[in-house]
């Protein structure tokens, strides 16, 4: 079951935003590179992710069985949420006069 | 959950196929974070992601309505919902709906944890509704609901 695992769903959400190399994906997930590769392999077998070699790196993107409809809104929402939190963080760290 | 040597700006996980959980630590005491998130004048300074933000409504109480509108060169985006729980200075539960995706309501649960060292941990869990609006969206051929789609797709993939 390709989608029964939260890490695999998170990989799809991430790739729904933009392509990433295995190394870049690995930086975002708390697991060994071997573990991550296994998840990507499951997704690739299912046609949800496709990978290709670029130089020494392996690039991953959504595969032929794109989950666009499924992931689009969650991915978009997540981007907006993260942008908001970035701005909140910047606001909190720049404005020492917030407290009244 | 994010221990070890790696320092991430934030931690994003998908606890279930209908949820997104984001965790972030702010270098500010909880009262300040709470104020920045609940004072309309302060909300206007960051919520718009760099766009001008008009806080049209912010009735910060159970059942109260909120509506924020972002204005940018690319257009106007309205967001709104209702507060279902407000517990200062630590917890807000609210619905979230974007004008651009009408009918797709998410339930957001935001909690602030005082880390005791002047920092605050924010955890935001967004639960996506996929029942009634899902059927409507499927009928209109637009967005597919997540839960049913995942299940259906898994069945297809397993076949």
JSON list of N, CA and C in Angstrom, two decimals, chain B residues 35-97:
[
{"chain": "B", "resi": 35, "resn": "UNK", "atom": "N", "xyz": [-0.01, 37.17, 21.54]},
{"chain": "B", "resi": 35, "resn": "UNK", "atom": "CA", "xyz": [-0.43, 38.53, 21.17]},
{"chain": "B", "resi": 35, "resn": "UNK", "atom": "C", "xyz": [-0.29, 38.76, 19.66]},
{"chain": "B", "resi": 36, "resn": "UNK", "atom": "N", "xyz": [0.83, 38.30, 19.12]},
{"chain": "B", "resi": 36, "resn": "UNK", "atom": "CA", "xyz": [1.05, 38.49, 17.68]},
{"chain": "B", "resi": 36, "resn": "UNK", "atom": "C", "xyz": [0.00, 37.74, 16.86]},
{"chain": "B", "resi": 37, "resn": "UNK", "atom": "N", "xyz": [-0.53, 36.66, 17.42]},
{"chain": "B", "resi": 37, "resn": "UNK", "atom": "CA", "xyz": [-1.49, 35.85, 16.68]},
{"chain": "B", "resi": 37, "resn": "UNK", "atom": "C", "xyz": [-2.93, 36.24, 16.93]},
{"chain": "B", "resi": 38, "resn": "UNK", "atom": "N", "xyz": [-3.16, 37.07, 17.94]},
{"chain": "B", "resi": 38, "resn": "UNK", "atom": "CA", "xyz": [-4.55, 37.36, 18.29]},
{"chain": "B", "resi": 38, "resn": "UNK", "atom": "C", "xyz": [-4.91, 38.85, 18.29]},
{"chain": "B", "resi": 39, "resn": "UNK", "atom": "N", "xyz": [-3.92, 39.72, 18.24]},
{"chain": "B", "resi": 39, "resn": "UNK", "atom": "CA", "xyz": [-4.21, 41.15, 18.17]},
{"chain": "B", "resi": 39, "resn": "UNK", "atom": "C", "xyz": [-4.34, 41.52, 16.68]},
{"chain": "B", "resi": 40, "resn": "UNK", "atom": "N", "xyz": [-5.51, 41.98, 16.26]},
{"chain": "B", "resi": 40, "resn": "UNK", "atom": "CA", "xyz": [-5.72, 42.23, 14.83]},
{"chain": "B", "resi": 40, "resn": "UNK", "atom": "C", "xyz": [-4.66, 43.15, 14.21]},
{"chain": "B", "resi": 41, "resn": "UNK", "atom": "N", "xyz": [-4.23, 44.15, 14.96]},
{"chain": "B", "resi": 41, "resn": "UNK", "atom": "CA", "xyz": [-3.22, 45.06, 14.41]},
{"chain": "B", "resi": 41, "resn": "UNK", "atom": "C", "xyz": [-1.90, 44.34, 14.15]},
{"chain": "B", "resi": 42, "resn": "UNK", "atom": "N", "xyz": [-1.57, 43.41, 15.03]},
{"chain": "B", "resi": 42, "resn": "UNK", "atom": "CA", "xyz": [-0.32, 42.68, 14.86]},
{"chain": "B", "resi": 42, "resn": "UNK", "atom": "C", "xyz": [-0.48, 41.59, 13.80]},
{"chain": "B", "resi": 43, "resn": "UNK", "atom": "N", "xyz": [-1.64, 40.96, 13.77]},
{"chain": "B", "resi": 43, "resn": "UNK", "atom": "CA", "xyz": [-1.90, 39.93, 12.76]},
{"chain": "B", "resi": 43, "resn": "UNK", "atom": "C", "xyz": [-1.71, 40.52, 11.36]},
{"chain": "B", "resi": 44, "resn": "UNK", "atom": "N", "xyz": [-2.17, 41.78, 11.21]},
{"chain": "B", "resi": 44, "resn": "UNK", "atom": "CA", "xyz": [-2.08, 42.44, 9.89]},
{"chain": "B", "resi": 44, "resn": "UNK", "atom": "C", "xyz": [-0.64, 42.59, 9.44]},
{"chain": "B", "resi": 45, "resn": "UNK", "atom": "N", "xyz": [0.31, 42.53, 10.38]},
{"chain": "B", "resi": 45, "resn": "UNK", "atom": "CA", "xyz": [1.71, 42.76, 10.03]},
{"chain": "B", "resi": 45, "resn": "UNK", "atom": "C", "xyz": [2.41, 41.51, 9.48]},
{"chain": "B", "resi": 46, "resn": "UNK", "atom": "N", "xyz": [1.85, 40.33, 9.71]},
{"chain": "B", "resi": 46, "resn": "UNK", "atom": "CA", "xyz": [2.57, 39.14, 9.23]},
{"chain": "B", "resi": 46, "resn": "UNK", "atom": "C", "xyz": [1.70, 38.13, 8.50]},
{"chain": "B", "resi": 47, "resn": "UNK", "atom": "N", "xyz": [0.40, 38.09, 8.80]},
{"chain": "B", "resi": 47, "resn": "UNK", "atom": "CA", "xyz": [-0.43, 36.99, 8.29]},
{"chain": "B", "resi": 47, "resn": "UNK", "atom": "C", "xyz": [-0.51, 36.99, 6.77]},
{"chain": "B", "resi": 48, "resn": "UNK", "atom": "N", "xyz": [-0.38, 38.19, 6.18]},
{"chain": "B", "resi": 48, "resn": "UNK", "atom": "CA", "xyz": [-0.51, 38.31, 4.72]},
{"chain": "B", "resi": 48, "resn": "UNK", "atom": "C", "xyz": [0.69, 37.84, 3.93]},
{"chain": "B", "resi": 49, "resn": "UNK", "atom": "N", "xyz": [1.67, 37.27, 4.59]},
{"chain": "B", "resi": 49, "resn": "UNK", "atom": "CA", "xyz": [2.85, 36.71, 3.89]},
{"chain": "B", "resi": 49, "resn": "UNK", "atom": "C", "xyz": [3.53, 37.78, 3.04]},
{"chain": "B", "resi": 50, "resn": "UNK", "atom": "N", "xyz": [3.60, 38.99, 3.55]},
{"chain": "B", "resi": 50, "resn": "UNK", "atom": "CA", "xyz": [4.24, 40.05, 2.78]},
{"chain": "B", "resi": 50, "resn": "UNK", "atom": "C", "xyz": [3.26, 40.86, 1.96]},
{"chain": "B", "resi": 51, "resn": "UNK", "atom": "N", "xyz": [2.02, 40.39, 1.83]},
{"chain": "B", "resi": 51, "resn": "UNK", "atom": "CA", "xyz": [0.99, 41.15, 1.14]},
{"chain": "B", "resi": 51, "resn": "UNK", "atom": "C", "xyz": [0.25, 42.02, 2.16]},
{"chain": "B", "resi": 52, "resn": "UNK", "atom": "N", "xyz": [-0.37, 43.08, 1.63]},
{"chain": "B", "resi": 52, "resn": "UNK", "atom": "CA", "xyz": [-1.20, 43.89, 2.51]},
{"chain": "B", "resi": 52, "resn": "UNK", "atom": "C", "xyz": [-2.35, 43.02, 3.01]},
{"chain": "B", "resi": 53, "resn": "UNK", "atom": "N", "xyz": [-2.63, 43.11, 4.30]},
{"chain": "B", "resi": 53, "resn": "UNK", "atom": "CA", "xyz": [-3.70, 42.29, 4.86]},
{"chain": "B", "resi": 53, "resn": "UNK", "atom": "C", "xyz": [-4.75, 43.17, 5.53]},
{"chain": "B", "resi": 54, "resn": "UNK", "atom": "N", "xyz": [-5.99, 42.92, 5.18]},
{"chain": "B", "resi": 54, "resn": "UNK", "atom": "CA", "xyz": [-7.09, 43.60, 5.85]},
{"chain": "B", "resi": 54, "resn": "UNK", "atom": "C", "xyz": [-7.80, 42.59, 6.75]},
{"chain": "B", "resi": 55, "resn": "UNK", "atom": "N", "xyz": [-7.80, 42.85, 8.04]},
{"chain": "B", "resi": 55, "resn": "UNK", "atom": "CA", "xyz": [-8.51, 41.99, 8.98]},
{"chain": "B", "resi": 55, "resn": "UNK", "atom": "C", "xyz": [-9.95, 42.50, 9.03]},
{"chain": "B", "resi": 56, "resn": "UNK", "atom": "N", "xyz": [-10.81, 41.87, 8.25]},
{"chain": "B", "resi": 56, "resn": "UNK", "atom": "CA", "xyz": [-12.19, 42.34, 8.18]},
{"chain": "B", "resi": 56, "resn": "UNK", "atom": "C", "xyz": [-12.97, 41.99, 9.43]},
{"chain": "B", "resi": 57, "resn": "UNK", "atom": "N", "xyz": [-12.75, 40.78, 9.92]},
{"chain": "B", "resi": 57, "resn": "UNK", "atom": "CA", "xyz": [-13.43, 40.37, 11.14]},
{"chain": "B", "resi": 57, "resn": "UNK", "atom": "C", "xyz": [-12.49, 39.49, 11.95]},
{"chain": "B", "resi": 58, "resn": "UNK", "atom": "N", "xyz": [-12.53, 39.66, 13.24]},
{"chain": "B", "resi": 58, "resn": "UNK", "atom": "CA", "xyz": [-11.73, 38.80, 14.11]},
{"chain": "B", "resi": 58, "resn": "UNK", "atom": "C", "xyz": [-12.40, 38.77, 15.47]},
{"chain": "B", "resi": 59, "resn": "UNK", "atom": "N", "xyz": [-13.45, 37.97, 15.54]},
{"chain": "B", "resi": 59, "resn": "UNK", "atom": "CA", "xyz": [-14.23, 37.85, 16.78]},
{"chain": "B", "resi": 59, "resn": "UNK", "atom": "C", "xyz": [-13.69, 36.67, 17.56]},
{"chain": "B", "resi": 60, "resn": "UNK", "atom": "N", "xyz": [-12.63, 36.96, 18.32]},
{"chain": "B", "resi": 60, "resn": "UNK", "atom": "CA", "xyz": [-11.86, 35.89, 18.94]},
{"chain": "B", "resi": 60, "resn": "UNK", "atom": "C", "xyz": [-12.58, 35.31, 20.15]},
{"chain": "B", "resi": 61, "resn": "UNK", "atom": "N", "xyz": [-13.61, 34.55, 19.87]},
{"chain": "B", "resi": 61, "resn": "UNK", "atom": "CA", "xyz": [-14.35, 33.89, 20.92]},
{"chain": "B", "resi": 61, "resn": "UNK", "atom": "C", "xyz": [-15.06, 32.70, 20.29]},
{"chain": "B", "resi": 62, "resn": "UNK", "atom": "N", "xyz": [-15.43, 31.74, 21.10]},
{"chain": "B", "resi": 62, "resn": "UNK", "atom": "CA", "xyz": [-16.07, 30.53, 20.57]},
{"chain": "B", "resi": 62, "resn": "UNK", "atom": "C", "xyz": [-17.28, 30.91, 19.70]},
{"chain": "B", "resi": 63, "resn": "UNK", "atom": "N", "xyz": [-17.29, 30.43, 18.47]},
{"chain": "B", "resi": 63, "resn": "UNK", "atom": "CA", "xyz": [-18.39, 30.76, 17.56]},
{"chain": "B", "resi": 63, "resn": "UNK", "atom": "C", "xyz": [-18.15, 32.03, 16.77]},
{"chain": "B", "resi": 64, "resn": "UNK", "atom": "N", "xyz": [-17.12, 32.78, 17.15]},
{"chain": "B", "resi": 64, "resn": "UNK", "atom": "CA", "xyz": [-16.84, 34.04, 16.47]},
{"chain": "B", "resi": 64, "resn": "UNK", "atom": "C", "xyz": [-16.32, 33.81, 15.05]},
{"chain": "B", "resi": 65, "resn": "UNK", "atom": "N", "xyz": [-16.52, 34.81, 14.21]},
{"chain": "B", "resi": 65, "resn": "UNK", "atom": "CA", "xyz": [-16.17, 34.71, 12.80]},
{"chain": "B", "resi": 65, "resn": "UNK", "atom": "C", "xyz": [-14.85, 35.46, 12.56]},
{"chain": "B", "resi": 66, "resn": "UNK", "atom": "N", "xyz": [-14.02, 34.89, 11.71]},
{"chain": "B", "resi": 66, "resn": "UNK", "atom": "CA", "xyz": [-12.83, 35.65, 11.29]},
{"chain": "B", "resi": 66, "resn": "UNK", "atom": "C", "xyz": [-12.80, 35.70, 9.77]},
{"chain": "B", "resi": 67, "resn": "UNK", "atom": "N", "xyz": [-12.35, 36.81, 9.26]},
{"chain": "B", "resi": 67, "resn": "UNK", "atom": "CA", "xyz": [-12.16, 36.93, 7.80]},
{"chain": "B", "resi": 67, "resn": "UNK", "atom": "C", "xyz": [-11.01, 37.89, 7.52]},
{"chain": "B", "resi": 68, "resn": "UNK", "atom": "N", "xyz": [-9.99, 37.36, 6.86]},
{"chain": "B", "resi": 68, "resn": "UNK", "atom": "CA", "xyz": [-8.80, 38.14, 6.51]},
{"chain": "B", "resi": 68, "resn": "UNK", "atom": "C", "xyz": [-8.71, 38.17, 4.98]},
{"chain": "B", "resi": 69, "resn": "UNK", "atom": "N", "xyz": [-8.33, 39.33, 4.46]},
{"chain": "B", "resi": 69, "resn": "UNK", "atom": "CA", "xyz": [-8.20, 39.45, 3.01]},
{"chain": "B", "resi": 69, "resn": "UNK", "atom": "C", "xyz": [-6.81, 39.97, 2.64]},
{"chain": "B", "resi": 70, "resn": "UNK", "atom": "N", "xyz": [-6.13, 39.19, 1.82]},
{"chain": "B", "resi": 70, "resn": "UNK", "atom": "CA", "xyz": [-4.81, 39.60, 1.33]},
{"chain": "B", "resi": 70, "resn": "UNK", "atom": "C", "xyz": [-4.96, 40.36, 0.03]},
{"chain": "B", "resi": 71, "resn": "UNK", "atom": "N", "xyz": [-4.26, 41.47, -0.08]},
{"chain": "B", "resi": 71, "resn": "UNK", "atom": "CA", "xyz": [-4.28, 42.25, -1.32]},
{"chain": "B", "resi": 71, "resn": "UNK", "atom": "C", "xyz": [-2.86, 42.29, -1.87]},
{"chain": "B", "resi": 72, "resn": "UNK", "atom": "N", "xyz": [-2.71, 41.80, -3.11]},
{"chain": "B", "resi": 72, "resn": "UNK", "atom": "CA", "xyz": [-1.39, 41.88, -3.72]},
{"chain": "B", "resi": 72, "resn": "UNK", "atom": "C", "xyz": [-1.55, 42.30, -5.17]},
{"chain": "B", "resi": 73, "resn": "UNK", "atom": "N", "xyz": [-0.43, 42.47, -5.84]},
{"chain": "B", "resi": 73, "resn": "UNK", "atom": "CA", "xyz": [-0.47, 42.84, -7.26]},
{"chain": "B", "resi": 73, "resn": "UNK", "atom": "C", "xyz": [-1.17, 41.76, -8.08]},
{"chain": "B", "resi": 74, "resn": "UNK", "atom": "N", "xyz": [-1.15, 40.54, -7.54]},
{"chain": "B", "resi": 74, "resn": "UNK", "atom": "CA", "xyz": [-1.71, 39.43, -8.29]},
{"chain": "B", "resi": 74, "resn": "UNK", "atom": "C", "xyz": [-3.19, 39.22, -7.99]},
{"chain": "B", "resi": 75, "resn": "UNK", "atom": "N", "xyz": [-3.72, 40.03, -7.11]},
{"chain": "B", "resi": 75, "resn": "UNK", "atom": "CA", "xyz": [-5.15, 39.88, -6.84]},
{"chain": "B", "resi": 75, "resn": "UNK", "atom": "C", "xyz": [-5.46, 39.89, -5.36]},
{"chain": "B", "resi": 76, "resn": "UNK", "atom": "N", "xyz": [-6.67, 39.50, -5.08]},
{"chain": "B", "resi": 76, "resn": "UNK", "atom": "CA", "xyz": [-7.19, 39.54, -3.72]},
{"chain": "B", "resi": 76, "resn": "UNK", "atom": "C", "xyz": [-7.58, 38.13, -3.30]},
{"chain": "B", "resi": 77, "resn": "UNK", "atom": "N", "xyz": [-7.13, 37.75, -2.11]},
{"chain": "B", "resi": 77, "resn": "UNK", "atom": "CA", "xyz": [-7.46, 36.43, -1.62]},
{"chain": "B", "resi": 77, "resn": "UNK", "atom": "C", "xyz": [-8.10, 36.53, -0.25]},
{"chain": "B", "resi": 78, "resn": "UNK", "atom": "N", "xyz": [-9.31, 36.01, -0.12]},
{"chain": "B", "resi": 78, "resn": "UNK", "atom": "CA", "xyz": [-9.99, 36.05, 1.17]},
{"chain": "B", "resi": 78, "resn": "UNK", "atom": "C", "xyz": [-9.92, 34.70, 1.86]},
{"chain": "B", "resi": 79, "resn": "UNK", "atom": "N", "xyz": [-9.79, 34.75, 3.16]},
{"chain": "B", "resi": 79, "resn": "UNK", "atom": "CA", "xyz": [-9.74, 33.54, 3.99]},
{"chain": "B", "resi": 79, "resn": "UNK", "atom": "C", "xyz": [-10.68, 33.77, 5.17]},
{"chain": "B", "resi": 80, "resn": "UNK", "atom": "N", "xyz": [-11.39, 32.73, 5.56]},
{"chain": "B", "resi": 80, "resn": "UNK", "atom": "CA", "xyz": [-12.28, 32.94, 6.69]},
{"chain": "B", "resi": 80, "resn": "UNK", "atom": "C", "xyz": [-12.63, 31.65, 7.39]},
{"chain": "B", "resi": 81, "resn": "UNK", "atom": "N", "xyz": [-13.27, 31.81, 8.52]},
{"chain": "B", "resi": 81, "resn": "UNK", "atom": "CA", "xyz": [-13.70, 30.66, 9.28]},
{"chain": "B", "resi": 81, "resn": "UNK", "atom": "C", "xyz": [-14.32, 31.09, 10.60]},
{"chain": "B", "resi": 82, "resn": "UNK", "atom": "N", "xyz": [-14.51, 30.12, 11.47]},
{"chain": "B", "resi": 82, "resn": "UNK", "atom": "CA", "xyz": [-15.05, 30.41, 12.80]},
{"chain": "B", "resi": 82, "resn": "UNK", "atom": "C", "xyz": [-14.14, 29.83, 13.86]},
{"chain": "B", "resi": 83, "resn": "UNK", "atom": "N", "xyz": [-14.12, 30.50, 14.98]},
{"chain": "B", "resi": 83, "resn": "UNK", "atom": "CA", "xyz": [-13.36, 29.97, 16.11]},
{"chain": "B", "resi": 83, "resn": "UNK", "atom": "C", "xyz": [-14.24, 28.96, 16.85]},
{"chain": "B", "resi": 84, "resn": "UNK", "atom": "N", "xyz": [-13.69, 27.79, 17.10]},
{"chain": "B", "resi": 84, "resn": "UNK", "atom": "CA", "xyz": [-14.48, 26.84, 17.89]},
{"chain": "B", "resi": 84, "resn": "UNK", "atom": "C", "xyz": [-13.92, 26.67, 19.29]},
{"chain": "B", "resi": 85, "resn": "UNK", "atom": "N", "xyz": [-12.71, 27.16, 19.52]},
{"chain": "B", "resi": 85, "resn": "UNK", "atom": "CA", "xyz": [-12.15, 27.10, 20.86]},
{"chain": "B", "resi": 85, "resn": "UNK", "atom": "C", "xyz": [-11.08, 28.17, 20.97]},
{"chain": "B", "resi": 86, "resn": "UNK", "atom": "N", "xyz": [-11.14, 28.95, 22.05]},
{"chain": "B", "resi": 86, "resn": "UNK", "atom": "CA", "xyz": [-10.12, 29.98, 22.27]},
{"chain": "B", "resi": 86, "resn": "UNK", "atom": "C", "xyz": [-9.71, 29.91, 23.73]},
{"chain": "B", "resi": 87, "resn": "UNK", "atom": "N", "xyz": [-8.48, 29.49, 24.00]},
{"chain": "B", "resi": 87, "resn": "UNK", "atom": "CA", "xyz": [-7.98, 29.36, 25.36]},
{"chain": "B", "resi": 87, "resn": "UNK", "atom": "C", "xyz": [-6.67, 30.14, 25.49]},
{"chain": "B", "resi": 88, "resn": "UNK", "atom": "N", "xyz": [-6.76, 31.43, 25.89]},
{"chain": "B", "resi": 88, "resn": "UNK", "atom": "CA", "xyz": [-5.52, 32.20, 26.04]},
{"chain": "B", "resi": 88, "resn": "UNK", "atom": "C", "xyz": [-4.66, 31.62, 27.14]},
{"chain": "B", "resi": 89, "resn": "UNK", "atom": "N", "xyz": [-3.37, 31.65, 27.00]},
{"chain": "B", "resi": 89, "resn": "UNK", "atom": "CA", "xyz": [-2.61, 32.04, 25.80]},
{"chain": "B", "resi": 89, "resn": "UNK", "atom": "C", "xyz": [-2.07, 30.82, 25.09]},
{"chain": "B", "resi": 90, "resn": "UNK", "atom": "N", "xyz": [-2.87, 29.77, 25.06]},
{"chain": "B", "resi": 90, "resn": "UNK", "atom": "CA", "xyz": [-2.26, 28.53, 24.60]},
{"chain": "B", "resi": 90, "resn": "UNK", "atom": "C", "xyz": [-2.95, 27.78, 23.47]},
{"chain": "B", "resi": 91, "resn": "UNK", "atom": "N", "xyz": [-4.19, 28.09, 23.17]},
{"chain": "B", "resi": 91, "resn": "UNK", "atom": "CA", "xyz": [-4.85, 27.20, 22.22]},
{"chain": "B", "resi": 91, "resn": "UNK", "atom": "C", "xyz": [-5.95, 27.93, 21.44]},
{"chain": "B", "resi": 92, "resn": "UNK", "atom": "N", "xyz": [-5.96, 27.74, 20.12]},
{"chain": "B", "resi": 92, "resn": "UNK", "atom": "CA", "xyz": [-7.05, 28.22, 19.28]},
{"chain": "B", "resi": 92, "resn": "UNK", "atom": "C", "xyz": [-7.42, 27.10, 18.33]},
{"chain": "B", "resi": 93, "resn": "UNK", "atom": "N", "xyz": [-8.70, 26.83, 18.25]},
{"chain": "B", "resi": 93, "resn": "UNK", "atom": "CA", "xyz": [-9.19, 25.88, 17.25]},
{"chain": "B", "resi": 93, "resn": "UNK", "atom": "C", "xyz": [-10.13, 26.66, 16.35]},
{"chain": "B", "resi": 94, "resn": "UNK", "atom": "N", "xyz": [-9.91, 26.55, 15.06]},
{"chain": "B", "resi": 94, "resn": "UNK", "atom": "CA", "xyz": [-10.73, 27.34, 14.13]},
{"chain": "B", "resi": 94, "resn": "UNK", "atom": "C", "xyz": [-10.90, 26.60, 12.81]},
{"chain": "B", "resi": 95, "resn": "UNK", "atom": "N", "xyz": [-11.95, 26.96, 12.11]},
{"chain": "B", "resi": 95, "resn": "UNK", "atom": "CA", "xyz": [-12.08, 26.44, 10.75]},
{"chain": "B", "resi": 95, "resn": "UNK", "atom": "C", "xyz": [-11.37, 27.41, 9.81]},
{"chain": "B", "resi": 96, "resn": "UNK", "atom": "N", "xyz": [-10.93, 26.88, 8.68]},
{"chain": "B", "resi": 96, "resn": "UNK", "atom": "CA", "xyz": [-10.17, 27.66, 7.71]},
{"chain": "B", "resi": 96, "resn": "UNK", "atom": "C", "xyz": [-10.71, 27.35, 6.33]},
{"chain": "B", "resi": 97, "resn": "UNK", "atom": "N", "xyz": [-11.08, 28.38, 5.61]},
{"chain": "B", "resi": 97, "resn": "UNK", "atom": "CA", "xyz": [-11.57, 28.18, 4.26]},
{"chain": "B", "resi": 97, "resn": "UNK", "atom": "C", "xyz": [-11.03, 29.32, 3.40]}
]
